[in-house]
mmCIF file of C-alpha atoms in Angstrom:
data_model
loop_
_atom_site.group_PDB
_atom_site.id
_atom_site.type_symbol
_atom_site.label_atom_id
_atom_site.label_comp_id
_atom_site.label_asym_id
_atom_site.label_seq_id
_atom_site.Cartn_x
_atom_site.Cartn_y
_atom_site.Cartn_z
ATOM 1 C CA UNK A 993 163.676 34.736 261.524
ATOM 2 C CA UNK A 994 167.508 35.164 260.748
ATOM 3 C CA UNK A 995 168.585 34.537 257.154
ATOM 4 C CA UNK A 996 170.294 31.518 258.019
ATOM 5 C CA UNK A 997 167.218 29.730 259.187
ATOM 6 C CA UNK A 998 164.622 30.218 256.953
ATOM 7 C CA UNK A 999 160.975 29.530 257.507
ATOM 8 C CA UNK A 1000 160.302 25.641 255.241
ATOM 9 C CA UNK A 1001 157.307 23.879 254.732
ATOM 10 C CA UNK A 1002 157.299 20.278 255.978
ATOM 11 C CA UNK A 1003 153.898 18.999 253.793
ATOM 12 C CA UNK A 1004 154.821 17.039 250.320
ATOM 13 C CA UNK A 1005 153.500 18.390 247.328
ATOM 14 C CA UNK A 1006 150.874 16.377 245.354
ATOM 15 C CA UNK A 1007 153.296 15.005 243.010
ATOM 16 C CA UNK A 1008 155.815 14.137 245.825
ATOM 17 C CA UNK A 1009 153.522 12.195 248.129
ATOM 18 C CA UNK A 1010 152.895 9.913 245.106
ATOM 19 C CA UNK A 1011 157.005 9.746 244.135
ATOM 20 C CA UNK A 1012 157.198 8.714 248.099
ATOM 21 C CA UNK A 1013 154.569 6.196 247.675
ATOM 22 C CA UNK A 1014 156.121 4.337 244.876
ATOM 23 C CA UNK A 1015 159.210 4.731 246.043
ATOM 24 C CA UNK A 1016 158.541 3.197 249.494
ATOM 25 C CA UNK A 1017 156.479 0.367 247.857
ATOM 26 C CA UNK A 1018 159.585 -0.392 245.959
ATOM 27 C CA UNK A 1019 161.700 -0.174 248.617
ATOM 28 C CA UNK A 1020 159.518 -2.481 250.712
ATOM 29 C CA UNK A 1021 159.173 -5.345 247.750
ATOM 30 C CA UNK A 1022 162.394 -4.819 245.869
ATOM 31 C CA UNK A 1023 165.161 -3.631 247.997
ATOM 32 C CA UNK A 1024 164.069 -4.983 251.372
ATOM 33 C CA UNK A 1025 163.273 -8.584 251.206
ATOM 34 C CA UNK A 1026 166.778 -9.170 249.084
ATOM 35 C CA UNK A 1027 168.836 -7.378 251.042
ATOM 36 C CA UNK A 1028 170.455 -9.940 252.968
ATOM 37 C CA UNK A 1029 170.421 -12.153 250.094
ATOM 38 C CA UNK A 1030 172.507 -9.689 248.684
ATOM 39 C CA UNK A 1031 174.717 -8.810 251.075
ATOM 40 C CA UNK A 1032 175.561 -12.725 251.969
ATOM 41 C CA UNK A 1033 176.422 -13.193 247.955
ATOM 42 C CA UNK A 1034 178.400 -9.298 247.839
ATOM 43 C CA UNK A 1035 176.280 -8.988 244.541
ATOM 44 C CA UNK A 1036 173.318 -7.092 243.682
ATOM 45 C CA UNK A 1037 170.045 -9.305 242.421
ATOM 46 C CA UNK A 1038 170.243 -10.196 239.002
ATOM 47 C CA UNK A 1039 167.505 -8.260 237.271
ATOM 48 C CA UNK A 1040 167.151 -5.598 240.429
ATOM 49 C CA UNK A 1041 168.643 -2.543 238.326
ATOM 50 C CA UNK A 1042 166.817 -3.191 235.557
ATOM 51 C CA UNK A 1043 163.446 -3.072 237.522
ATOM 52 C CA UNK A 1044 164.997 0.575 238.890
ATOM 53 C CA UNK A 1045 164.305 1.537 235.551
ATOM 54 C CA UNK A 1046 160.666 2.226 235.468
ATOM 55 C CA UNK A 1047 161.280 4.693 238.350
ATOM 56 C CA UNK A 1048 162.296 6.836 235.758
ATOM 57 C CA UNK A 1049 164.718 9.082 237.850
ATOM 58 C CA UNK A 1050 166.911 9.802 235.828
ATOM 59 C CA UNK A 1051 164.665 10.956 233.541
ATOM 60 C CA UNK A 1052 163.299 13.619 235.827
ATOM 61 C CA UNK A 1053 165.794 16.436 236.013
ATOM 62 C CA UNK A 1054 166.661 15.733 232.116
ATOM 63 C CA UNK A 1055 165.084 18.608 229.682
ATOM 64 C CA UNK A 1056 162.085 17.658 227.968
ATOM 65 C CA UNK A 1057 163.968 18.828 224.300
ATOM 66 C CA UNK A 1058 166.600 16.119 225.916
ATOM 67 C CA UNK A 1059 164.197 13.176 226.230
ATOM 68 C CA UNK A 1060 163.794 13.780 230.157
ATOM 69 C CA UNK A 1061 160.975 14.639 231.776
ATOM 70 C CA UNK A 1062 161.514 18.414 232.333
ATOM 71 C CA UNK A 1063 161.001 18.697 236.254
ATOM 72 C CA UNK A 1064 164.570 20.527 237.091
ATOM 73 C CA UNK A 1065 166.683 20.509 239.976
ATOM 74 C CA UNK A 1066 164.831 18.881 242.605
ATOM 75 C CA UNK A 1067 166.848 18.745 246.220
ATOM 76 C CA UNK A 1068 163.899 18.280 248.329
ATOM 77 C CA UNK A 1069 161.955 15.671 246.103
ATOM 78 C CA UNK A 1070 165.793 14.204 245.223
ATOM 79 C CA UNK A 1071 165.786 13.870 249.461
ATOM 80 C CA UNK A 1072 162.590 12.244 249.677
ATOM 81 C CA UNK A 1073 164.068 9.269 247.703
ATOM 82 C CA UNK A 1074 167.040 9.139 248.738
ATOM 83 C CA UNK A 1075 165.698 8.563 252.125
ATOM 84 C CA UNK A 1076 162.755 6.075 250.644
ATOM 85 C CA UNK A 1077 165.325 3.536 249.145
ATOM 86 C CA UNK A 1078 167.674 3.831 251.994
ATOM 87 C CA UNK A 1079 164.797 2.370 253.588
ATOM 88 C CA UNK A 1080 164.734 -0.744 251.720
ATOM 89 C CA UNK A 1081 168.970 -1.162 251.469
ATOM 90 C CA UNK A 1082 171.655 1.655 251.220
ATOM 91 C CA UNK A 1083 173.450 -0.395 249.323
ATOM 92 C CA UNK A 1084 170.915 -0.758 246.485
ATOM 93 C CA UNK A 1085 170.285 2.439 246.913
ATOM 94 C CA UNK A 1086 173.905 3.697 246.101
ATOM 95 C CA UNK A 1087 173.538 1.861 242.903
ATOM 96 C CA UNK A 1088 170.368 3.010 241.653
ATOM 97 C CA UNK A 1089 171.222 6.369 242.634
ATOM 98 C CA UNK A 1090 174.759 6.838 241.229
ATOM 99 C CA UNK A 1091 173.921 7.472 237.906
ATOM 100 C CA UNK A 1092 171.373 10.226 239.007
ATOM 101 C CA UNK A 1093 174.126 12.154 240.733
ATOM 102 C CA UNK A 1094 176.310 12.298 237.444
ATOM 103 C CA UNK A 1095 173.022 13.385 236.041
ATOM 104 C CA UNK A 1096 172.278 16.167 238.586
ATOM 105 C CA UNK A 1097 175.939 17.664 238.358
ATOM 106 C CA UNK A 1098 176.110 17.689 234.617
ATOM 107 C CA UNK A 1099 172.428 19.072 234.270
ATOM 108 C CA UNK A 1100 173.527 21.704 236.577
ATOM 109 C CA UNK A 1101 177.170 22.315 235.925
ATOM 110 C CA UNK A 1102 177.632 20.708 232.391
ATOM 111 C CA UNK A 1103 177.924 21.736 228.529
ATOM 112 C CA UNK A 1104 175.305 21.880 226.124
ATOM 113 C CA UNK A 1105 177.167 19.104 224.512
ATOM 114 C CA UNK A 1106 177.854 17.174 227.714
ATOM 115 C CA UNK A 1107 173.961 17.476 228.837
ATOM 116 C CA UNK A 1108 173.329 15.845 225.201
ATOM 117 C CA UNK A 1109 175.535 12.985 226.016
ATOM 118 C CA UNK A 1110 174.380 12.416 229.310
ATOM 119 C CA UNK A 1111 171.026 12.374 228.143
ATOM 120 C CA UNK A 1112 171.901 10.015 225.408
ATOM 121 C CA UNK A 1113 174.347 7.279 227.294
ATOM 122 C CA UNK A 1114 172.034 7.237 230.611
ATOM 123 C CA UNK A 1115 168.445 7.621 229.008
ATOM 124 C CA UNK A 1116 167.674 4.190 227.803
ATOM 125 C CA UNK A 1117 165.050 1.372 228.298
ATOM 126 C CA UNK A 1118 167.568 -0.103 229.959
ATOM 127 C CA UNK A 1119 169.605 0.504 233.083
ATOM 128 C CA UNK A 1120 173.201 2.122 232.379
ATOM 129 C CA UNK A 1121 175.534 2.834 235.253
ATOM 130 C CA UNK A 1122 177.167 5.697 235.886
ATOM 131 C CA UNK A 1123 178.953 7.288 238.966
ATOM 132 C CA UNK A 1124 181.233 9.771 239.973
ATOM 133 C CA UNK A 1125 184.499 9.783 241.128
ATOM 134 C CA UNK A 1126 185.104 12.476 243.885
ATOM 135 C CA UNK A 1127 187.285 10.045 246.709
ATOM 136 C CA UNK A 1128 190.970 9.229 246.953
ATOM 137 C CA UNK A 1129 192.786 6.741 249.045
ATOM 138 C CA UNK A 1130 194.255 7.694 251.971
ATOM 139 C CA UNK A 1131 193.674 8.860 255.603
ATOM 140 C CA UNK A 1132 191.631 11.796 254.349
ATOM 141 C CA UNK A 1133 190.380 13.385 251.016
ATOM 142 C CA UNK A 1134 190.366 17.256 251.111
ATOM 143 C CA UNK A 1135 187.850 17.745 247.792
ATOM 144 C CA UNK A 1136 189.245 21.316 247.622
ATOM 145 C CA UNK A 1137 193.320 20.011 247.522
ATOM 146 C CA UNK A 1138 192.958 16.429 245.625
ATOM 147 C CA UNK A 1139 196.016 14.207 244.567
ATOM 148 C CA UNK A 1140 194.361 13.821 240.957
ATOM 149 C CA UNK A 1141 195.624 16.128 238.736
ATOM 150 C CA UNK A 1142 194.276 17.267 234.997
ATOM 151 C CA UNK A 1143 196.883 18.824 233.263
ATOM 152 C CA UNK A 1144 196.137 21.104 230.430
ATOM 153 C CA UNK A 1145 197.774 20.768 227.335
ATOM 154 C CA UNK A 1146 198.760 23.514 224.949
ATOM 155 C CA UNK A 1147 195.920 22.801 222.264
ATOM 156 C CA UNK A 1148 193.028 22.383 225.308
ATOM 157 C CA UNK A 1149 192.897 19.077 225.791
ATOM 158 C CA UNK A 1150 193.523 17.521 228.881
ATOM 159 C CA UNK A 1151 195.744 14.643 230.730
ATOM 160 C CA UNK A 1152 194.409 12.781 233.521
ATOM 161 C CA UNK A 1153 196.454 11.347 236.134
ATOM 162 C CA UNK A 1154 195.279 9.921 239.663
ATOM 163 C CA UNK A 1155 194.065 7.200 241.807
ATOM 164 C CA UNK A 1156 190.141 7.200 243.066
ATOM 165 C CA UNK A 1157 188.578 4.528 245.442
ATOM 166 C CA UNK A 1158 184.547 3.600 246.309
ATOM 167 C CA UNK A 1159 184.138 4.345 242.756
ATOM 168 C CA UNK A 1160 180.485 2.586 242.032
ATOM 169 C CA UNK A 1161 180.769 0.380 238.842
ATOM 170 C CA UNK A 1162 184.055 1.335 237.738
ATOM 171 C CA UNK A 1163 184.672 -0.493 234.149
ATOM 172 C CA UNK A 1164 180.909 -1.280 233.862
ATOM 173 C CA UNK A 1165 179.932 2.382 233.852
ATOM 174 C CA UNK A 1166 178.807 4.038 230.656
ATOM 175 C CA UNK A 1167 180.309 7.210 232.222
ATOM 176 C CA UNK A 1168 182.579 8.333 234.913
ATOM 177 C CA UNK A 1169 182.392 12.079 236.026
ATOM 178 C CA UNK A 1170 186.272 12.409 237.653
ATOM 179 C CA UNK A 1171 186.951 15.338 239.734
ATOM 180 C CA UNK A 1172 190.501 16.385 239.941
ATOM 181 C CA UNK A 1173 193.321 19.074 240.429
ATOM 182 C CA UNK A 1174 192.780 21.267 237.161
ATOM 183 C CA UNK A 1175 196.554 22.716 236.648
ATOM 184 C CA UNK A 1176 197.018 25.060 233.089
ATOM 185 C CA UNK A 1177 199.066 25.337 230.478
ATOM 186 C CA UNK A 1178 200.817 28.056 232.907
ATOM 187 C CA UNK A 1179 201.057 25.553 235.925
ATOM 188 C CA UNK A 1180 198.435 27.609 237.676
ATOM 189 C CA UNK A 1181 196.083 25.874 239.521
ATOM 190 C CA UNK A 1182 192.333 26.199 238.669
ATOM 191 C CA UNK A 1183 190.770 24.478 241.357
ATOM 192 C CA UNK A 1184 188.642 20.887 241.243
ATOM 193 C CA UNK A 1185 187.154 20.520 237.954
ATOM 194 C CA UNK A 1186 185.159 17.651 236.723
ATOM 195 C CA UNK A 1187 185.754 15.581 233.925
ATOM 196 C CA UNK A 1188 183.218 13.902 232.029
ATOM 197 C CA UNK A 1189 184.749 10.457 230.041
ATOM 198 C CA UNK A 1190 183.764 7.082 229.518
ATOM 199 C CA UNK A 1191 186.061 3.983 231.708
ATOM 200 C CA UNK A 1192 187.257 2.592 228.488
ATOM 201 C CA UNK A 1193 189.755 5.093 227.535
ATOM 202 C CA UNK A 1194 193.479 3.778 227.352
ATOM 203 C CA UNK A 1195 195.131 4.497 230.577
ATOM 204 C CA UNK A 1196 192.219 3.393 232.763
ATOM 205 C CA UNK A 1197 192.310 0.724 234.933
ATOM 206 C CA UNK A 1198 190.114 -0.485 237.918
ATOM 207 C CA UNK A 1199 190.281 -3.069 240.509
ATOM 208 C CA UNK A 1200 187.232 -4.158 242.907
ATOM 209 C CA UNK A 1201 187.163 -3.233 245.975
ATOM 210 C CA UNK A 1202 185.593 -4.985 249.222
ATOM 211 C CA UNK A 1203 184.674 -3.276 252.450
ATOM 212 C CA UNK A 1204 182.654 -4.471 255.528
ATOM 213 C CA UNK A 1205 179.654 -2.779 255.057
ATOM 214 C CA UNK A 1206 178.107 -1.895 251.028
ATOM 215 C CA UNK A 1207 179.087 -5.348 249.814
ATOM 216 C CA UNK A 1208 176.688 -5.250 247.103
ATOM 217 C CA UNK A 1209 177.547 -2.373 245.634
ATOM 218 C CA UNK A 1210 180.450 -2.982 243.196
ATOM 219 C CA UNK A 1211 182.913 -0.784 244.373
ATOM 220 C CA UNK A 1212 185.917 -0.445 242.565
ATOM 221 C CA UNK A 1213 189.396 1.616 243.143
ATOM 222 C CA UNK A 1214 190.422 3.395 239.659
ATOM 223 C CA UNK A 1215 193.605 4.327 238.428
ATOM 224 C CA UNK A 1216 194.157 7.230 235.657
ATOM 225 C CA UNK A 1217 197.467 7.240 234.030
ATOM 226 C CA UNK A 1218 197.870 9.874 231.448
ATOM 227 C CA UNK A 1219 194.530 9.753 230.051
ATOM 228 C CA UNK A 1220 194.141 11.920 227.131
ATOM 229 C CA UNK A 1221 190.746 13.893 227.503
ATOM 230 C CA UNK A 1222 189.240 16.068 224.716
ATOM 231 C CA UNK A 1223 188.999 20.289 225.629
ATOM 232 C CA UNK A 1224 185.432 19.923 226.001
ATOM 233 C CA UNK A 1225 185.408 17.290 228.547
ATOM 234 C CA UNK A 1226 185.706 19.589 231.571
ATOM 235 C CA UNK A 1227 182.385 21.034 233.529
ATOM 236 C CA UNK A 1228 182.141 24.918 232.989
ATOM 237 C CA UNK A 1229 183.675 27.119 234.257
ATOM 238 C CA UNK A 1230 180.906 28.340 236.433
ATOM 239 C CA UNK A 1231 181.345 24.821 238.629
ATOM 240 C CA UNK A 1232 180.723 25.630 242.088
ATOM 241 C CA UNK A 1233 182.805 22.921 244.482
ATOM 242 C CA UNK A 1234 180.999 23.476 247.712
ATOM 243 C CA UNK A 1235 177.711 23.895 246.452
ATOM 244 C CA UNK A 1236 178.497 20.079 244.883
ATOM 245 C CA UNK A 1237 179.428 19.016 248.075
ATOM 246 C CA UNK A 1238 176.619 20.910 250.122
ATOM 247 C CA UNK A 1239 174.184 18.726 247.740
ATOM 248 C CA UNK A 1240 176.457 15.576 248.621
ATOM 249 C CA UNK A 1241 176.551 15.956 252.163
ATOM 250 C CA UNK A 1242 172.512 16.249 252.321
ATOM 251 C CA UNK A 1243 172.093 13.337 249.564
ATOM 252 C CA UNK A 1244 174.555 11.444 252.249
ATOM 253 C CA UNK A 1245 172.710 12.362 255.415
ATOM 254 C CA UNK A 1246 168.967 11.179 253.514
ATOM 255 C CA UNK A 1247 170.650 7.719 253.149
ATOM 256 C CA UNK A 1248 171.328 7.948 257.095
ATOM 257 C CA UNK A 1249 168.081 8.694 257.737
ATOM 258 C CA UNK A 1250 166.853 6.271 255.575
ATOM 259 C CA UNK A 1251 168.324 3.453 257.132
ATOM 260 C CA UNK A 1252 168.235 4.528 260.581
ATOM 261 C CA UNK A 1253 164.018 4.502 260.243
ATOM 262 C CA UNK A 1254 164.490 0.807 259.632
ATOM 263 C CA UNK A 1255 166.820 -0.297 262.505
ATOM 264 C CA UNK A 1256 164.044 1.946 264.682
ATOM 265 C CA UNK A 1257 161.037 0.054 263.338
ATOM 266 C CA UNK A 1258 163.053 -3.257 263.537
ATOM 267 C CA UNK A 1259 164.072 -2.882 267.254
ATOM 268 C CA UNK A 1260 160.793 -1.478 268.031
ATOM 269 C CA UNK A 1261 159.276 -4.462 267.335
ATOM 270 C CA UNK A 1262 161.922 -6.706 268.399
ATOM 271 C CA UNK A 1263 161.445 -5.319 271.893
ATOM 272 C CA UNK A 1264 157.511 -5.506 272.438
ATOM 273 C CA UNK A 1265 157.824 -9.146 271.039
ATOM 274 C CA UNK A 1266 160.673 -10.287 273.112
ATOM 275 C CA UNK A 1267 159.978 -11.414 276.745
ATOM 276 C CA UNK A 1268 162.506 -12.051 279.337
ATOM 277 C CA UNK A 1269 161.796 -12.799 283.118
ATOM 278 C CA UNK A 1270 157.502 -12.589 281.994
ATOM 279 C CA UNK A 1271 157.698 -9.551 280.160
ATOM 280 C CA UNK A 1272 158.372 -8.019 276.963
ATOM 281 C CA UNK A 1273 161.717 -6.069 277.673
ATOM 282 C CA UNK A 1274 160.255 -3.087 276.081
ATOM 283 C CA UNK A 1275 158.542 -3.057 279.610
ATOM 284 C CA UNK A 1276 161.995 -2.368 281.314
ATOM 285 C CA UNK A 1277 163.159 1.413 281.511
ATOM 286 C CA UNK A 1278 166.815 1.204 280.031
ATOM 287 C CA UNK A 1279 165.634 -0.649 276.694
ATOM 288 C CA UNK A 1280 162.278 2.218 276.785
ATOM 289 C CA UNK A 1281 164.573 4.847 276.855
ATOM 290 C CA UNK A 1282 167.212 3.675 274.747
ATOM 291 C CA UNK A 1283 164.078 3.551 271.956
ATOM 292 C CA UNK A 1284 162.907 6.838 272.337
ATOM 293 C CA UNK A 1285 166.207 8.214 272.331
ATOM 294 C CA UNK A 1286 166.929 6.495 268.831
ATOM 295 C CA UNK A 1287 163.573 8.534 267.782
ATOM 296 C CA UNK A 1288 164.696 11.602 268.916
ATOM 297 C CA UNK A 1289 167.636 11.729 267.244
ATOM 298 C CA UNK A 1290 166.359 10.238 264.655
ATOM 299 C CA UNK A 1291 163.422 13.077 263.935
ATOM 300 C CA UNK A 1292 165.871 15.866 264.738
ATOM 301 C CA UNK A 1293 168.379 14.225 262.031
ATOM 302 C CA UNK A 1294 165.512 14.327 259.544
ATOM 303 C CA UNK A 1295 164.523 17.677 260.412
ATOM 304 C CA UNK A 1296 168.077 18.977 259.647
ATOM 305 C CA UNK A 1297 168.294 17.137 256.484
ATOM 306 C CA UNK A 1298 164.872 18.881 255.402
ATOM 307 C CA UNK A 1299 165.938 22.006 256.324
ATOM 308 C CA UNK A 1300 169.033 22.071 254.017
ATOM 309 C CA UNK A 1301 167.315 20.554 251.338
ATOM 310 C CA UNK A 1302 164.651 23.201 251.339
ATOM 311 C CA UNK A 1303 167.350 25.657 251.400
ATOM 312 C CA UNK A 1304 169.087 24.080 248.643
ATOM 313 C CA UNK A 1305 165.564 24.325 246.542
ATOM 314 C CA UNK A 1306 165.257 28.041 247.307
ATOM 315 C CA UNK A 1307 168.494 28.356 245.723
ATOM 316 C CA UNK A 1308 170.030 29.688 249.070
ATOM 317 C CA UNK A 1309 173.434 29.169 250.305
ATOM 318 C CA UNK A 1310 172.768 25.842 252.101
ATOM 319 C CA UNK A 1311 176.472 25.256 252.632
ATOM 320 C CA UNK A 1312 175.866 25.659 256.610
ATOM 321 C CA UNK A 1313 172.868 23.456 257.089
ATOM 322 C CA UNK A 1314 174.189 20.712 254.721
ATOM 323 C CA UNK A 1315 177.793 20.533 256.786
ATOM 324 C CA UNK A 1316 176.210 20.035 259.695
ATOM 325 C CA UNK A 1317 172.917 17.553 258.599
ATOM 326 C CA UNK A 1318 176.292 15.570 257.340
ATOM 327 C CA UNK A 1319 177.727 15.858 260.523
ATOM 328 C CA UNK A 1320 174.994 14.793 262.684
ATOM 329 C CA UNK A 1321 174.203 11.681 260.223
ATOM 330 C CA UNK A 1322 177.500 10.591 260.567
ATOM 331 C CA UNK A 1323 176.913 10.638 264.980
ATOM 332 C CA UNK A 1324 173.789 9.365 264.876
ATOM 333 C CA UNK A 1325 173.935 7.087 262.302
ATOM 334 C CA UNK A 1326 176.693 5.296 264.150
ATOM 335 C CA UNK A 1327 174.592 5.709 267.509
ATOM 336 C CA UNK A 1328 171.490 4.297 266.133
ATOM 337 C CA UNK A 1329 173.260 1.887 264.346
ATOM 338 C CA UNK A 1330 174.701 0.493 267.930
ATOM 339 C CA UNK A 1331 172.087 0.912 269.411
ATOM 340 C CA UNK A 1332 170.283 -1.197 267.606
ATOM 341 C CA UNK A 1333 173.100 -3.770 268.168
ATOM 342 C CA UNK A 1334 172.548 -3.323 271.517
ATOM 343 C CA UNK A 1335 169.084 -3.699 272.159
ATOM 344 C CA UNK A 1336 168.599 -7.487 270.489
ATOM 345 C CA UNK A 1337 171.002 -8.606 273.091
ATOM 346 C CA UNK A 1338 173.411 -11.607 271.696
ATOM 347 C CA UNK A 1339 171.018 -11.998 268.946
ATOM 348 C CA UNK A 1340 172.468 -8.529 267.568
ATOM 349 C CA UNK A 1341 175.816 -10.213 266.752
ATOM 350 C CA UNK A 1342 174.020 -12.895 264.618
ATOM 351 C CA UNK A 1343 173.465 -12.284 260.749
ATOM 352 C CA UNK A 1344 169.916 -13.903 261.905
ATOM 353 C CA UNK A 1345 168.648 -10.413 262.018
ATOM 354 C CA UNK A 1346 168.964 -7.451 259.731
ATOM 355 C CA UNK A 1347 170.488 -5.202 262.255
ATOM 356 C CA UNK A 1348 174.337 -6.041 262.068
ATOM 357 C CA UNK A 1349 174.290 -5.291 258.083
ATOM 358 C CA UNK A 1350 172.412 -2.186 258.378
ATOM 359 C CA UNK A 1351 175.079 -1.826 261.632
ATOM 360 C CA UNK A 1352 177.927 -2.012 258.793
ATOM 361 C CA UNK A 1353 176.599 0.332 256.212
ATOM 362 C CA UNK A 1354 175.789 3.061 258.506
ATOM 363 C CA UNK A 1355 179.599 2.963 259.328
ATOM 364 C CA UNK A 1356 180.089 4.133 255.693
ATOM 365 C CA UNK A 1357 178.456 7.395 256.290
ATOM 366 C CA UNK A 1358 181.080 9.448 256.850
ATOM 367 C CA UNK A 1359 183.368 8.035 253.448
ATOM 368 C CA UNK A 1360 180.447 8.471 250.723
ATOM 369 C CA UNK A 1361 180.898 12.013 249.950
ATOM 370 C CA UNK A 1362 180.674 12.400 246.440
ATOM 371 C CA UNK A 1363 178.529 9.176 245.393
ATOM 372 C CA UNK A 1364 174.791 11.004 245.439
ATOM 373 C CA UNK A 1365 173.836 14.208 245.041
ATOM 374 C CA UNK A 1366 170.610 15.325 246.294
#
């Protein structure tokens, strides 16, 4: 077995076959049943984030001497729910999972002193957003090359200066984590950095955003204009871009597979119910196939995803597996997604059915680098 494709175990531990089970029960009574509700009134449920709350996952990759729960860097468990809540709504999802990505980046990438704030804004009895701001407007967003630039001044501190967009929360957040163009003192360029502040700093501004697909997620595009940041406010020094983004791209591909398991198990059913001509039109070769190809995708996307997850836990260079899980979400997310369309007929164009809003997330796929981090 080459290096590149090493051997991984596909059995849950102990501890994660319970995570999946609450996670998928939650998913099932919490997410699922309000999820057109939600998307009809582009507004999450009232008391829904709170209830995320006793999931306590933030709490797991948090030092015990920080009030977490000690369990480390996670990918594949992080995975595993990722792809459980997706099940239930990507866009609830998004939210309860954005503050867990700041979380995961500063755990692995922060301060001392930035941990300690993380742990103390976002560990609470009750829910506190967070998110990260990685995406610009535009055509494209080259992570490696962004538009937002922190400027270092001669004492340290820095100047912020950029536009973001599908920033979760935006001026509700208790934090933002904003990557941009670190430039020093010099001029020299020092690569993407992140920096760690809180929205209400003079200088920020937001303004919601609305797309076709997400609508529940409050979305919101951010504007930095000279915003004076303290010297301690940037991630070390040791901040490794594409490993971020390797950890993105899987996090991003779970939520595909996540939601792509419930278009398949909607239209499964859908077609073994649904008689035409005095006989369910399961019976009929080109709907048959059309299912099973939506499963075989579907397994070989999960597969993939697995595979860079476990590489990601073994601390190996996942980079390769992660681009193209990402890749492959974004196809068959899409393909599944229309698919699924496709197969209830007229009824797929109706908002009676489920299918069309899961149809609109899945077209987000390929924008939502950045937001979770597996």
């Amino acid at each position: 077995m080459s290096e590149s494709a090493p051997m991984f175990d596909l059995t849950p531990t102990e501890e994660e076959f319970m995570t999946r089970e609450v996670m998928r029960r939650f998913a099932a009574e919490e997410m699922a049943p309000k999820a057109r509700a939600a998307d009809e009134a582009a507004s999450l449920p009232d008391d829904f984030l709170q209830k995320t709350v006793e999931l306590g996952l933030n709490f797991m990759p948090v030092p015990e001497a920080l009030g977490g729960v000690g369990a480390g860097h996670q990918p594949i468990s992080n995975t595993l729910t990722i792809e459980d809540l997706a099940q239930g709504d990507m866009s609830m999802a998004l939210a309860v999972l954005a503050p867990l990505a700041v979380i995961n980046t500063v755990m692995k990438w922060g301060t001392s002193a930035q941990q300690t704030r993380v742990a103390d804004t976002l560990l609470l009895d009750q829910f506190a957003p967070a998110a990260i701001a990685l995406l610009e407007p535009g055509l494209s967003c080259d992570p490696a090359n962004l538009s937002a630039t922190a400027q270092q001044q001669p004492d340290g501190t820095w100047h912020l200066s950029g536009k973001k967009s599908l920033l979760p929360f935006g001026p509700e957040a208790q934090l933002l984590l904003v990557f941009a163009k670190a430039v020093s003192t010099a001029g020299e360029s020092l690569g993407t950095r992140g920096f760690l502040l809180a929205p209400s700093l003079a200088g920020c501004s937001f303004t919601r955003e609305q797309y076709m697909g997400l609508r529940p997620l409050p979305l919101y595009a951010a504007n930095f204009s000279d915003v004076a940041l303290p010297a301690d406010a940037v991630l070390r020094d040791d901040f490794d871009l594409e490993q971020f983004l390797s950890l993105s791209r899987i996090a991003t591909a779970a939520l595909a597979v996540g939601t792509c398991q419930s278009v398949l198990d909607y239209v499964k059913d859908y077609v073994n119910e649904r008689v035409a001509f005095g006989e369910p039109i399961s019976h009929r070769q080109s709907v048959a196939f059309m299912v099973a190809d939506m499963a075989t995708e579907l397994e070989g996307l999960r597969l993939m995803v697995y595979r860079a997850a476990s590489q990601a836990e073994q601390g190996l260079d996942c980079s390769r597996m992660a681009y193209l899980a990402h890749r492959q979400a974004v196809k068959v997310g899409m393909k599944i997604g229309t698919d699924g369309v496709q197969l209830l007929g007229g009824h797929g164009f109706t908002r009676e059915h489920p299918v069309e809003l899961w149809y609109r997330n899945l077209r987000a796929l390929a924008i939502l680098t950045g937001l979770v981090v597996a």
